[in-house]
Amino acid sequence: MSLPAATPAGGTAPAEASAVAPVAPGRLGVAVSVDEAARYLPALERWVAARRTELDALDRAALASPHGSAATDDLLLSMALWKSVADRTALLSATWAGGRVGAVERERLSTLVWGRLDTRVTAPGPPGGLGEIAAGLAVSLPEACRLSDALVASLRVGLGLDLSTAEVTARLRALRAQLERIREQVGTEPPGSHQQQGAATAARLGRRLAEVGDKAGRGGDVDGLLGPLEIEASTVERDLIVGAARRREAASRLGRARGLRTELEAREAALQQLVQVCVETVEPAPRYAVPDVSALGPVPNTPALLDTYLGRLEQVSRAMAVVQGAYGQALRDHEELVARLDALRAKASALGVADQPDLHRASAMAAETLARRPCPSAIAEQLVALYVSYLTAATDPPRPRTPQPRSPQPRTPEEPRP
């Protein structure tokens, strides 16, 4: 469920429950089944849309809150995480192609889900803040979604969004699910003092949650207890995810290079499909070439060469982001133009002017041009603008003509009488 409205504490619009990311199917190296992909991708797309709505609402709440500046770092990272997840979701949708997938495409889907996801913070946060720690963080898509959920939960509490008493049960349920994720994450920690400390923290959070649940069951006011508990649980989960990602990155740089190359190959194939769709749909299409990952050669195994190779892989990743942005924007512009024409035609029908000859002719020309493959974008925009002009002329009331003042007639001088 999205968060359509967010107000600081004392406002009039209570916030709704935060969106929760869907559970990702399969694991790295195992092809995703068609049924799993059919369930996961629509749920992920809904989550991406809902999360963007939440972040917009949280941004407005931060601007209105006297303590909003303290949330800048978390908001910055949340936006970066959302952008990375949204871009990866677009590649998943292009690879999915409405379910027309074989074994190779299902393996690519698995790679795109469980492969490395770059999170880049584009503006500086506080020194040593979370944005600085997580800039360029290498996490998988499911980890990025969980990290986003944790950050949003922390932001909602930190900004003091007004929550109704009826949501206490939902908040307790979300905390129990989050605590279970923390326990699972602690179980993946390497044996040692760090794992023991994580287990002790999870146990302490569990005891606090049980106390809050008992008090709520007795009818007590737990709103003041839930906030700090949610913030601490979100911080613990966030730190565990970041720590696990850092350990993986430090443990095997060679494995990182191989995994990044595999992911880039999957992105390359998905981008080729996206480019093909764009070229077939609009004219002129962007003129960017999809980077060829094979041109980098095999992955080296020496530290010095590996650093250079990883740098080149990063350059290819950034180039692919540029290609995806250009071709994706061209397709979005075409879709928006089609939607605009549909809306204008519906407006004309509602006003009873759709059958006027000029409007009918302009509508037919615009629709035929937009349906052409490839569609000449500039001509289509002009035809839609022409339809707007005809619609405006048909619906604006005629202006009354202002009578022109009559010029005085020259007087003929009287002839003298004889």
Coordinates of C-alpha atoms in Angstrom, one line a residue:
M1 CA 0.0 0.0 0.0
S2 CA 1.4 3.4 -0.9
L3 CA 1.6 6.5 1.3
P4 CA -0.5 9.1 -0.6
A5 CA -0.3 11.7 2.2
A6 CA 2.2 12.4 4.9
T7 CA 1.9 15.1 7.5
P8 CA 4.0 16.0 10.6
A9 CA 2.6 14.9 13.9
G10 CA -0.5 16.9 14.7
G11 CA -1.6 17.0 11.0
T12 CA -5.0 15.9 9.8
A13 CA -4.1 13.1 7.4
P14 CA -2.9 9.8 9.0
A15 CA -0.3 7.9 7.1
E16 CA -1.0 4.5 5.6
A17 CA 1.1 1.4 6.1
S18 CA 4.4 1.4 4.2
A19 CA 4.9 -0.7 1.2
V20 CA 6.9 -3.9 1.7
A21 CA 9.1 -5.4 -1.0
P22 CA 8.0 -8.8 -2.4
V23 CA 10.1 -11.9 -1.7
A24 CA 12.6 -12.5 -4.5
P25 CA 12.4 -15.9 -6.2
G26 CA 15.3 -18.4 -6.6
R27 CA 19.0 -17.6 -6.0
L28 CA 22.0 -16.6 -8.0
G29 CA 22.9 -19.2 -10.6
V30 CA 19.5 -20.9 -10.6
A31 CA 17.1 -20.0 -13.4
V32 CA 13.8 -18.4 -12.3
S33 CA 10.7 -20.4 -13.2
V34 CA 8.1 -18.8 -15.3
D35 CA 5.5 -18.9 -12.5
E36 CA 7.8 -17.3 -10.1
A37 CA 8.7 -14.5 -12.5
A38 CA 5.0 -14.0 -13.4
R39 CA 4.3 -13.4 -9.7
Y40 CA 7.4 -11.5 -8.7
L41 CA 7.7 -8.9 -11.5
P42 CA 4.2 -7.4 -11.2
A43 CA 4.6 -7.2 -7.4
L44 CA 8.0 -5.6 -7.8
E45 CA 6.6 -3.0 -10.2
R46 CA 3.8 -2.2 -7.8
W47 CA 6.4 -1.9 -5.0
V48 CA 8.5 0.5 -7.1
A49 CA 5.5 2.7 -7.8
A50 CA 4.4 2.7 -4.2
R51 CA 7.8 3.4 -2.8
R52 CA 8.2 6.4 -5.1
T53 CA 4.9 7.8 -3.8
E54 CA 6.1 7.2 -0.2
L55 CA 9.5 9.0 -0.9
D56 CA 7.7 12.0 -2.4
A57 CA 5.5 12.2 0.7
L58 CA 8.4 11.8 3.0
D59 CA 10.3 14.5 1.2
R60 CA 7.4 16.9 1.6
A61 CA 7.1 16.0 5.3
A62 CA 10.9 16.6 5.7
L63 CA 10.5 20.1 4.2
A64 CA 7.6 20.9 6.5
S65 CA 9.2 19.5 9.6
P66 CA 11.5 21.6 11.8
H67 CA 13.7 18.5 12.2
G68 CA 13.7 17.6 8.5
S69 CA 17.4 18.4 7.9
A70 CA 18.3 15.4 10.1
A71 CA 16.6 13.1 7.6
T72 CA 18.5 14.5 4.5
D73 CA 21.1 11.7 4.5
D74 CA 18.6 8.8 4.8
L75 CA 16.3 10.5 2.2
L76 CA 19.3 10.8 -0.2
L77 CA 20.2 7.2 0.1
S78 CA 16.5 6.1 -0.2
M79 CA 16.2 8.0 -3.5
A80 CA 19.4 6.4 -4.8
L81 CA 18.2 3.0 -3.8
W82 CA 14.8 3.6 -5.5
K83 CA 16.5 4.7 -8.7
S84 CA 18.7 1.6 -8.8
V85 CA 15.8 -0.7 -8.1
A86 CA 13.6 1.1 -10.7
D87 CA 16.3 0.8 -13.4
R88 CA 16.8 -2.9 -12.6
T89 CA 13.1 -3.5 -12.7
A90 CA 12.9 -1.9 -16.2
L91 CA 15.6 -4.4 -17.4
L92 CA 13.7 -7.3 -15.8
S93 CA 10.6 -6.2 -17.6
A94 CA 12.4 -6.0 -20.9
T95 CA 13.9 -9.4 -20.5
W96 CA 10.6 -10.9 -19.3
A97 CA 8.9 -9.5 -22.5
G98 CA 5.4 -10.4 -21.3
G99 CA 6.4 -14.1 -20.6
R100 CA 8.1 -14.9 -23.9
V101 CA 11.1 -16.4 -22.2
G102 CA 13.2 -19.5 -22.6
A103 CA 15.9 -21.1 -20.5
V104 CA 18.5 -18.4 -21.4
E105 CA 16.1 -15.6 -20.5
R106 CA 15.2 -17.2 -17.2
E107 CA 18.8 -17.4 -16.3
R108 CA 19.2 -13.7 -17.2
L109 CA 16.3 -12.9 -15.0
S110 CA 18.0 -14.7 -12.1
T111 CA 21.2 -12.8 -12.7
L112 CA 19.4 -9.5 -12.9
V113 CA 17.6 -10.2 -9.6
W114 CA 20.6 -11.6 -7.6
G115 CA 23.4 -9.8 -9.3
R116 CA 25.3 -6.7 -8.1
L117 CA 23.3 -3.5 -7.9
D118 CA 25.1 -0.2 -7.7
T119 CA 23.8 2.5 -5.3
R120 CA 25.3 5.9 -6.1
V121 CA 24.5 8.9 -3.9
T122 CA 24.7 11.9 -6.2
A123 CA 24.8 14.6 -3.5
P124 CA 26.9 14.9 -0.4
G125 CA 25.4 14.0 2.9
P126 CA 26.8 14.7 6.4
P127 CA 30.5 13.6 6.8
G128 CA 30.6 10.0 7.8
G129 CA 26.8 9.7 7.3
L130 CA 25.0 6.8 5.8
G131 CA 25.0 8.3 2.3
E132 CA 28.8 8.4 2.5
I133 CA 29.1 4.9 3.8
A134 CA 26.8 3.4 1.3
A135 CA 27.8 5.3 -1.8
G136 CA 28.5 2.8 -4.5
L137 CA 27.4 0.0 -2.2
A138 CA 27.2 -3.4 -3.9
V139 CA 24.0 -5.1 -2.9
S140 CA 21.6 -7.4 -4.7
L141 CA 18.1 -6.3 -5.7
P142 CA 16.4 -8.1 -2.8
E143 CA 18.9 -6.5 -0.3
A144 CA 18.3 -3.1 -1.9
C145 CA 14.6 -3.5 -1.4
R146 CA 14.9 -4.6 2.2
L147 CA 17.3 -1.7 2.9
S148 CA 14.8 0.7 1.3
D149 CA 12.1 -0.7 3.5
A150 CA 14.2 -0.3 6.6
L151 CA 15.2 3.3 5.7
V152 CA 11.6 4.3 5.0
A153 CA 10.4 2.8 8.3
S154 CA 13.1 4.8 10.1
L155 CA 12.2 8.0 8.2
R156 CA 8.5 7.7 8.9
V157 CA 9.2 7.5 12.6
G158 CA 11.9 10.1 12.6
L159 CA 9.8 12.7 10.8
G160 CA 6.9 12.1 13.3
L161 CA 4.3 11.2 10.8
D162 CA 0.8 11.1 12.3
L163 CA -0.3 7.4 12.7
S164 CA -3.7 6.4 14.0
T165 CA -4.2 4.1 16.9
A166 CA -5.7 1.5 14.6
E167 CA -2.3 1.0 13.0
V168 CA -0.6 -0.2 16.2
T169 CA -1.3 -3.9 15.3
A170 CA 0.1 -3.4 11.8
R171 CA 3.2 -1.8 13.2
L172 CA 3.7 -4.6 15.6
R173 CA 3.3 -7.1 12.9
A174 CA 5.8 -5.3 10.7
L175 CA 8.3 -5.2 13.6
R176 CA 7.9 -9.0 14.1
A177 CA 8.7 -9.6 10.4
Q178 CA 11.6 -7.2 10.6
L179 CA 13.0 -8.9 13.7
E180 CA 12.7 -12.3 11.9
R181 CA 14.8 -10.9 9.0
I182 CA 17.3 -9.6 11.5
R183 CA 17.7 -13.1 13.0
E184 CA 18.1 -14.6 9.6
Q185 CA 20.8 -11.9 8.7
V186 CA 22.6 -12.6 12.0
G187 CA 22.7 -16.3 11.1
T188 CA 24.7 -15.4 7.9
E189 CA 27.3 -13.5 9.9
P190 CA 30.7 -15.3 10.2
P191 CA 31.2 -17.0 13.6
G192 CA 32.8 -14.8 16.2
S193 CA 32.2 -11.8 18.4
H194 CA 30.4 -9.9 15.8
Q195 CA 27.8 -12.7 15.3
Q196 CA 27.4 -13.0 19.1
Q197 CA 26.9 -9.3 19.4
G198 CA 24.3 -9.4 16.6
A199 CA 22.5 -12.3 18.3
A200 CA 22.4 -10.5 21.6
T201 CA 21.0 -7.4 19.9
A202 CA 18.3 -9.4 18.2
A203 CA 17.4 -11.1 21.5
R204 CA 17.1 -7.7 23.2
L205 CA 14.9 -6.3 20.5
G206 CA 12.8 -9.4 20.8
R207 CA 12.3 -8.8 24.5
R208 CA 11.4 -5.2 23.9
L209 CA 8.9 -6.1 21.2
A210 CA 7.3 -8.7 23.5
E211 CA 6.9 -6.1 26.2
V212 CA 5.4 -3.6 23.8
G213 CA 3.0 -6.2 22.5
D214 CA 1.9 -7.2 26.0
K215 CA 1.3 -3.6 26.9
A216 CA -0.7 -3.0 23.7
G217 CA -2.7 -6.1 24.5
R218 CA -3.6 -4.7 27.9
G219 CA -4.9 -1.5 26.1
G220 CA -1.9 0.7 27.0
D221 CA -0.5 3.6 24.9
V222 CA 2.5 2.2 23.1
D223 CA 3.0 4.9 20.4
G224 CA 5.9 6.4 22.3
L225 CA 7.5 3.0 22.7
L226 CA 7.0 1.9 19.1
G227 CA 8.9 4.8 17.5
P228 CA 12.3 4.2 19.2
L229 CA 12.0 0.5 18.7
E230 CA 11.3 0.9 15.0
I231 CA 14.2 3.2 14.6
E232 CA 16.6 0.9 16.4
A233 CA 15.4 -2.2 14.5
S234 CA 15.7 -0.4 11.2
T235 CA 19.2 0.7 12.1
V236 CA 20.3 -2.8 13.1
E237 CA 18.9 -4.3 9.9
R238 CA 20.4 -1.6 7.8
D239 CA 23.9 -2.1 9.4
L240 CA 23.7 -5.9 9.0
I241 CA 22.8 -5.6 5.3
V242 CA 25.6 -3.0 4.7
G243 CA 28.1 -5.1 6.6
A244 CA 27.3 -8.3 4.7
A245 CA 27.7 -6.4 1.4
R246 CA 31.1 -5.0 2.5
R247 CA 32.3 -8.4 3.6
R248 CA 31.3 -10.0 0.3
E249 CA 33.1 -7.3 -1.6
A250 CA 36.3 -7.6 0.5
A251 CA 36.2 -11.4 0.5
S252 CA 36.3 -12.0 -3.3
R253 CA 37.2 -9.2 -5.6
L254 CA 37.8 -11.8 -8.3
G255 CA 34.3 -13.1 -7.7
R256 CA 33.0 -9.6 -7.8
A257 CA 34.6 -9.0 -11.2
R258 CA 33.1 -12.2 -12.6
G259 CA 29.7 -11.5 -11.2
L260 CA 29.7 -8.0 -12.5
R261 CA 30.7 -9.2 -15.9
T262 CA 27.9 -11.8 -15.9
E263 CA 25.4 -9.1 -14.8
L264 CA 26.6 -6.7 -17.5
E265 CA 26.2 -9.4 -20.1
A266 CA 22.6 -9.9 -18.9
R267 CA 22.1 -6.1 -19.0
E268 CA 23.6 -6.0 -22.5
A269 CA 21.1 -8.6 -23.8
A270 CA 18.2 -6.7 -22.1
L271 CA 19.3 -3.4 -23.5
Q272 CA 19.6 -4.9 -27.0
Q273 CA 15.9 -5.8 -26.7
L274 CA 15.0 -2.4 -25.4
V275 CA 16.9 -0.7 -28.2
Q276 CA 15.2 -2.9 -30.8
V277 CA 11.8 -2.0 -29.4
C278 CA 12.6 1.7 -29.4
V279 CA 14.0 1.7 -32.9
E280 CA 10.9 -0.1 -34.1
T281 CA 8.6 2.3 -32.3
V282 CA 9.9 5.8 -32.7
E283 CA 11.8 7.8 -35.4
P284 CA 14.3 9.3 -34.8
A285 CA 15.5 7.0 -32.1
P286 CA 18.5 7.8 -29.9
R287 CA 21.8 6.9 -31.6
Y288 CA 23.7 5.2 -28.7
A289 CA 25.4 1.9 -29.1
V290 CA 25.0 -0.8 -26.5
P291 CA 28.4 -1.5 -24.9
D292 CA 30.0 -4.8 -25.9
V293 CA 31.1 -6.6 -22.7
S294 CA 33.0 -9.2 -24.7
A295 CA 35.4 -6.4 -25.9
L296 CA 36.8 -6.2 -22.4
G297 CA 38.4 -9.7 -22.7
P298 CA 38.5 -12.4 -20.0
V299 CA 38.6 -11.5 -16.3
P300 CA 42.3 -11.3 -15.1
N301 CA 43.4 -12.9 -11.9
T302 CA 46.2 -10.6 -10.7
P303 CA 45.4 -7.7 -8.3
A304 CA 46.9 -4.9 -10.4
L305 CA 45.1 -6.0 -13.6
L306 CA 41.9 -6.7 -11.6
D307 CA 41.7 -3.1 -10.4
T308 CA 41.9 -1.9 -14.0
Y309 CA 39.4 -4.4 -15.2
L310 CA 36.9 -3.5 -12.4
G311 CA 37.3 0.1 -13.4
R312 CA 36.5 -0.7 -17.0
L313 CA 33.5 -2.7 -15.9
E314 CA 32.3 0.3 -13.9
Q315 CA 32.6 2.4 -17.1
V316 CA 30.6 -0.1 -19.1
S317 CA 27.9 -0.1 -16.3
R318 CA 27.7 3.7 -16.5
A319 CA 27.5 3.7 -20.3
M320 CA 24.7 1.2 -20.1
A321 CA 22.8 3.5 -17.7
V322 CA 23.1 6.3 -20.3
V323 CA 21.9 4.0 -23.1
Q324 CA 19.0 2.8 -21.0
G325 CA 18.0 6.3 -20.0
A326 CA 18.0 7.6 -23.6
Y327 CA 16.0 4.8 -25.2
G328 CA 13.7 4.4 -22.2
Q329 CA 12.9 8.1 -22.2
A330 CA 12.2 8.0 -26.0
L331 CA 9.7 5.2 -25.4
R332 CA 8.1 7.0 -22.4
D333 CA 7.7 10.2 -24.5
H334 CA 5.9 8.2 -27.2
E335 CA 3.6 6.5 -24.6
E336 CA 2.8 9.9 -23.0
L337 CA 1.9 11.3 -26.4
V338 CA -0.5 8.4 -27.1
A339 CA -2.0 8.9 -23.6
R340 CA -2.4 12.6 -24.2
L341 CA -4.2 12.1 -27.5
D342 CA -6.5 9.6 -25.8
A343 CA -7.3 12.1 -23.1
L344 CA -8.0 14.9 -25.5
R345 CA -10.3 12.7 -27.6
A346 CA -12.2 11.7 -24.5
K347 CA -12.5 15.4 -23.6
A348 CA -13.8 16.2 -27.0
S349 CA -16.4 13.4 -26.8
A350 CA -17.5 14.6 -23.4
L351 CA -18.0 18.1 -24.7
G352 CA -19.9 16.8 -27.8
V353 CA -17.5 18.2 -30.4
A354 CA -15.6 15.1 -31.4
D355 CA -17.5 14.7 -34.6
Q356 CA -16.7 18.1 -35.9
P357 CA -14.9 17.8 -39.3
D358 CA -11.7 19.5 -38.3
L359 CA -11.4 17.6 -35.0
H360 CA -12.3 14.3 -36.6
R361 CA -9.7 14.8 -39.3
A362 CA -7.0 15.9 -36.9
S363 CA -7.8 13.0 -34.6
A364 CA -7.5 10.5 -37.4
M365 CA -4.2 11.9 -38.7
A366 CA -2.6 12.0 -35.2
A367 CA -3.8 8.4 -34.3
E368 CA -2.6 7.1 -37.7
T369 CA 0.8 8.7 -37.2
L370 CA 1.2 7.4 -33.6
A371 CA 0.3 3.9 -34.8
R372 CA 2.8 3.9 -37.5
R373 CA 6.0 1.9 -37.0
P374 CA 8.3 3.6 -36.6
C375 CA 6.4 6.6 -35.5
P376 CA 7.8 10.0 -36.7
S377 CA 7.9 11.7 -33.3
A378 CA 8.2 15.3 -34.4
I379 CA 5.2 15.0 -36.8
A380 CA 3.1 13.2 -34.2
E381 CA 3.8 16.0 -31.7
Q382 CA 2.7 18.6 -34.2
L383 CA -0.5 16.7 -35.1
V384 CA -1.4 16.3 -31.4
A385 CA -0.8 20.1 -31.0
L386 CA -3.0 20.7 -34.0
Y387 CA -5.7 18.6 -32.4
V388 CA -5.4 20.7 -29.2
S389 CA -5.7 23.9 -31.3
Y390 CA -8.9 22.6 -33.0
L391 CA -10.3 21.5 -29.7
T392 CA -9.7 24.9 -28.2
A393 CA -11.3 26.6 -31.1
A394 CA -14.3 24.3 -30.9
T395 CA -14.9 24.8 -27.2
D396 CA -14.1 28.5 -26.7
P397 CA -17.1 30.7 -26.9
P398 CA -17.1 33.0 -29.9
R399 CA -16.0 36.6 -29.1
P400 CA -18.7 39.2 -29.8
R401 CA -17.8 41.6 -32.6
T402 CA -17.2 45.2 -31.4
P403 CA -19.1 47.6 -33.6
Q404 CA -16.9 50.0 -35.5
P405 CA -17.6 53.7 -34.9
R406 CA -19.1 55.4 -37.9
S407 CA -17.1 58.3 -39.2
P408 CA -19.0 61.6 -39.4
Q409 CA -20.2 62.5 -42.9
P410 CA -18.9 65.9 -44.2
R411 CA -21.6 68.5 -44.4
T412 CA -22.4 70.0 -47.8
P413 CA -22.3 73.8 -47.7
E414 CA -25.6 75.4 -48.4
E415 CA -26.0 77.2 -51.7
P416 CA -26.8 80.9 -51.4
R417 CA -30.3 81.7 -52.2
P418 CA -30.9 84.1 -55.1

